[in-house]
Amino acid sequence: GAAMDEEELLSVDYEVSGRVQGVFFRKFTQGEAKRLGLVGWVQNTSHGTVKGQIQGPTARVRELQEWLRKIGSPQSRISQAEFSNEKKIVALEHKDFQIVK
């Protein structure tokens, strides 16, 4: 049932475009992920987007996806958030949520 699904672990890759570099987007994403108890990483790309991976309980991953799609850091302007490689995992592959330089 629904309770079981909540506990399932999900891994999903993301890439966010818009005004997302130089606006503390990575720092805020890390803070939000930690608040939700998620692991993974976030990094700036050479073409002006921010990308990374999120892993954790399905419901929490969905929350961060919404945050990446609609909220972001206070000064950011998100034009698009794309998610890919979504899959169920049996164990988390990261220890925490890191900002990759």
Tab-separated table of N, CA, C and O in Angstrom, residues 27-80:
chain	number	residue	atom	x	y	z
A	27	LYS	N	24.173	26.162	-2.587
A	27	LYS	CA	24.124	26.205	-1.126
A	27	LYS	C	22.695	25.983	-0.612
A	27	LYS	O	22.467	25.224	0.326
A	28	PHE	N	21.727	26.623	-1.271
A	28	PHE	CA	20.331	26.473	-0.853
A	28	PHE	C	19.799	25.071	-1.157
A	28	PHE	O	19.020	24.518	-0.385
A	29	THR	N	20.242	24.509	-2.295
A	29	THR	CA	19.820	23.149	-2.641
A	29	THR	C	20.348	22.166	-1.602
A	29	THR	O	19.624	21.284	-1.123
A	30	GLN	N	21.609	22.357	-1.205
A	30	GLN	CA	22.201	21.502	-0.181
A	30	GLN	C	21.431	21.632	1.134
A	30	GLN	O	21.121	20.639	1.791
A	31	GLY	N	21.104	22.862	1.503
A	31	GLY	CA	20.385	23.093	2.753
A	31	GLY	C	19.013	22.442	2.753
A	31	GLY	O	18.601	21.829	3.742
A	32	GLU	N	18.313	22.558	1.643
A	32	GLU	CA	16.976	21.980	1.516
A	32	GLU	C	17.057	20.447	1.535
A	32	GLU	O	16.259	19.781	2.186
A	33	ALA	N	18.056	19.901	0.822
A	33	ALA	CA	18.229	18.445	0.788
A	33	ALA	C	18.521	17.900	2.188
A	33	ALA	O	17.959	16.890	2.604
A	34	LYS	N	19.383	18.608	2.921
A	34	LYS	CA	19.725	18.164	4.273
A	34	LYS	C	18.511	18.256	5.194
A	34	LYS	O	18.285	17.381	6.025
A	35	ARG	N	17.729	19.310	5.021
A	35	ARG	CA	16.517	19.476	5.820
A	35	ARG	C	15.561	18.299	5.597
A	35	ARG	O	14.903	17.825	6.526
A	36	LEU	N	15.524	17.819	4.359
A	36	LEU	CA	14.637	16.711	4.001
A	36	LEU	C	15.270	15.339	4.264
A	36	LEU	O	14.634	14.313	4.088
A	37	GLY	N	16.541	15.354	4.680
A	37	GLY	CA	17.216	14.095	4.958
A	37	GLY	C	17.626	13.332	3.705
A	37	GLY	O	17.689	12.106	3.714
A	38	LEU	N	17.895	14.063	2.632
A	38	LEU	CA	18.285	13.429	1.377
A	38	LEU	C	19.794	13.453	1.184
A	38	LEU	O	20.483	14.261	1.797
A	39	VAL	N	20.293	12.568	0.334
A	39	VAL	CA	21.711	12.564	-0.001
A	39	VAL	C	21.860	12.760	-1.500
A	39	VAL	O	20.897	12.626	-2.257
A	40	GLY	N	23.098	13.067	-1.919
A	40	GLY	CA	23.354	13.289	-3.331
A	40	GLY	C	24.375	14.380	-3.518
A	40	GLY	O	25.258	14.567	-2.685
A	41	TRP	N	24.234	15.128	-4.616
A	41	TRP	CA	25.194	16.186	-4.899
A	41	TRP	C	24.584	17.231	-5.824
A	41	TRP	O	23.526	17.029	-6.415
A	42	VAL	N	25.277	18.364	-5.905
A	42	VAL	CA	24.852	19.456	-6.779
A	42	VAL	C	26.099	20.142	-7.311
A	42	VAL	O	27.097	20.268	-6.606
A	43	GLN	N	26.079	20.547	-8.584
A	43	GLN	CA	27.221	21.256	-9.135
A	43	GLN	C	26.809	22.172	-10.279
A	43	GLN	O	25.790	21.954	-10.936
A	44	ASN	N	27.611	23.231	-10.478
A	44	ASN	CA	27.411	24.112	-11.625
A	44	ASN	C	27.963	23.423	-12.868
A	44	ASN	O	28.968	22.724	-12.788
A	45	THR	N	27.334	23.636	-14.014
A	45	THR	CA	27.877	23.108	-15.258
A	45	THR	C	28.510	24.262	-16.039
A	45	THR	O	28.272	25.434	-15.737
A	46	SER	N	29.270	23.908	-17.052
A	46	SER	CA	29.952	24.924	-17.854
A	46	SER	C	28.976	25.687	-18.750
A	46	SER	O	29.291	26.743	-19.276
A	47	HIS	N	27.770	25.142	-18.930
A	47	HIS	CA	26.808	25.847	-19.777
A	47	HIS	C	25.705	26.565	-18.983
A	47	HIS	O	24.603	26.786	-19.492
A	48	GLY	N	26.042	26.927	-17.740
A	48	GLY	CA	25.154	27.821	-16.992
A	48	GLY	C	23.983	27.185	-16.265
A	48	GLY	O	23.108	27.870	-15.760
A	49	THR	N	23.975	25.858	-16.202
A	49	THR	CA	22.906	25.194	-15.457
A	49	THR	C	23.473	24.624	-14.162
A	49	THR	O	24.672	24.694	-13.905
A	50	VAL	N	22.584	24.067	-13.344
A	50	VAL	CA	22.996	23.381	-12.127
A	50	VAL	C	22.466	21.964	-12.240
A	50	VAL	O	21.306	21.754	-12.603
A	51	LYS	N	23.329	20.979	-11.963
A	51	LYS	CA	22.861	19.603	-12.063
A	51	LYS	C	23.305	18.796	-10.870
A	51	LYS	O	24.145	19.242	-10.074
A	52	GLY	N	22.745	17.610	-10.731
A	52	GLY	CA	23.129	16.747	-9.633
A	52	GLY	C	22.256	15.524	-9.543
A	52	GLY	O	21.589	15.154	-10.500
A	53	GLN	N	22.292	14.911	-8.372
A	53	GLN	CA	21.522	13.704	-8.127
A	53	GLN	C	20.925	13.768	-6.724
A	53	GLN	O	21.546	14.302	-5.806
A	54	ILE	N	19.721	13.251	-6.591
A	54	ILE	CA	19.040	13.197	-5.293
A	54	ILE	C	18.727	11.741	-4.995
A	54	ILE	O	18.266	11.007	-5.878
A	55	GLN	N	18.942	11.332	-3.752
A	55	GLN	CA	18.553	9.996	-3.319
A	55	GLN	C	17.927	10.068	-1.935
A	55	GLN	O	18.380	10.818	-1.083
A	56	GLY	N	16.893	9.250	-1.740
A	56	GLY	CA	16.245	9.191	-0.437
A	56	GLY	C	14.849	8.617	-0.567
A	56	GLY	O	14.470	8.126	-1.631
A	57	PRO	N	14.070	8.683	0.528
A	57	PRO	CA	12.696	8.187	0.496
A	57	PRO	C	11.897	8.913	-0.597
A	57	PRO	O	12.024	10.126	-0.751
A	58	THR	N	11.097	8.164	-1.338
A	58	THR	CA	10.350	8.696	-2.479
A	58	THR	C	9.637	10.012	-2.193
A	58	THR	O	9.777	10.977	-2.946
A	59	ALA	N	8.889	10.062	-1.089
A	59	ALA	CA	8.107	11.266	-0.783
A	59	ALA	C	9.006	12.491	-0.603
A	59	ALA	O	8.661	13.598	-1.028
A	60	ARG	N	10.160	12.300	0.025
A	60	ARG	CA	11.090	13.406	0.250
A	60	ARG	C	11.747	13.856	-1.052
A	60	ARG	O	11.970	15.048	-1.278
A	61	VAL	N	12.084	12.870	-1.897
A	61	VAL	CA	12.676	13.182	-3.201
A	61	VAL	C	11.683	14.038	-4.009
A	61	VAL	O	12.062	15.029	-4.626
A	62	ARG	N	10.410	13.655	-3.961
A	62	ARG	CA	9.374	14.418	-4.667
A	62	ARG	C	9.323	15.865	-4.154
A	62	ARG	O	9.116	16.794	-4.935
A	63	GLU	N	9.480	16.037	-2.855
A	63	GLU	CA	9.457	17.383	-2.271
A	63	GLU	C	10.600	18.236	-2.817
A	63	GLU	O	10.409	19.400	-3.155
A	64	LEU	N	11.793	17.648	-2.898
A	64	LEU	CA	12.931	18.411	-3.399
A	64	LEU	C	12.781	18.689	-4.901
A	64	LEU	O	13.182	19.742	-5.381
A	65	GLN	N	12.154	17.762	-5.619
A	65	GLN	CA	11.906	17.987	-7.045
A	65	GLN	C	10.995	19.216	-7.228
A	65	GLN	O	11.238	20.054	-8.088
A	66	GLU	N	9.964	19.297	-6.409
A	66	GLU	CA	9.069	20.454	-6.461
A	66	GLU	C	9.821	21.745	-6.145
A	66	GLU	O	9.625	22.770	-6.777
A	67	TRP	N	10.690	21.669	-5.138
A	67	TRP	CA	11.489	22.824	-4.728
A	67	TRP	C	12.395	23.277	-5.871
A	67	TRP	O	12.519	24.466	-6.155
A	68	LEU	N	13.023	22.295	-6.543
A	68	LEU	CA	13.920	22.610	-7.655
A	68	LEU	C	13.151	23.179	-8.846
A	68	LEU	O	13.668	23.959	-9.629
A	69	ARG	N	11.898	22.767	-8.982
A	69	ARG	CA	11.084	23.195	-10.112
A	69	ARG	C	10.534	24.604	-9.894
A	69	ARG	O	10.404	25.379	-10.836
A	70	LYS	N	10.183	24.921	-8.632
A	70	LYS	CA	9.411	26.133	-8.374
A	70	LYS	C	10.064	27.185	-7.495
A	70	LYS	O	9.738	28.362	-7.588
A	71	ILE	N	10.953	26.761	-6.603
A	71	ILE	CA	11.425	27.705	-5.580
A	71	ILE	C	12.888	28.094	-5.764
A	71	ILE	O	13.191	29.219	-6.130
A	72	GLY	N	13.797	27.148	-5.510
A	72	GLY	CA	15.210	27.470	-5.657
A	72	GLY	C	15.681	28.472	-4.623
A	72	GLY	O	15.029	28.683	-3.599
A	73	SER	N	16.819	29.107	-4.893
A	73	SER	CA	17.335	30.103	-3.947
A	73	SER	C	16.603	31.420	-4.184
A	73	SER	O	16.044	31.640	-5.259
A	74	PRO	N	16.592	32.297	-3.157
A	74	PRO	CA	15.802	33.536	-3.240
A	74	PRO	C	16.057	34.377	-4.491
A	74	PRO	O	15.125	34.960	-5.031
A	75	GLN	N	17.306	34.425	-4.961
A	75	GLN	CA	17.606	35.277	-6.109
A	75	GLN	C	17.557	34.557	-7.450
A	75	GLN	O	17.762	35.171	-8.493
A	76	SER	N	17.293	33.259	-7.408
A	76	SER	CA	17.306	32.494	-8.655
A	76	SER	C	16.027	32.710	-9.456
A	76	SER	O	14.999	33.130	-8.923
A	77	ARG	N	16.126	32.442	-10.748
A	77	ARG	CA	14.959	32.441	-11.622
A	77	ARG	C	15.023	31.129	-12.384
A	77	ARG	O	15.857	30.960	-13.273
A	78	ILE	N	14.155	30.194	-12.021
A	78	ILE	CA	14.185	28.873	-12.640
A	78	ILE	C	13.326	28.875	-13.897
A	78	ILE	O	12.147	29.215	-13.846
A	79	SER	N	13.938	28.534	-15.029
A	79	SER	CA	13.130	28.449	-16.239
A	79	SER	C	12.694	27.014	-16.507
A	79	SER	O	11.637	26.759	-17.060
A	80	GLN	N	13.525	26.064	-16.081
A	80	GLN	CA	13.195	24.670	-16.323
A	80	GLN	C	13.950	23.763	-15.372
A	80	GLN	O	15.103	24.017	-15.048
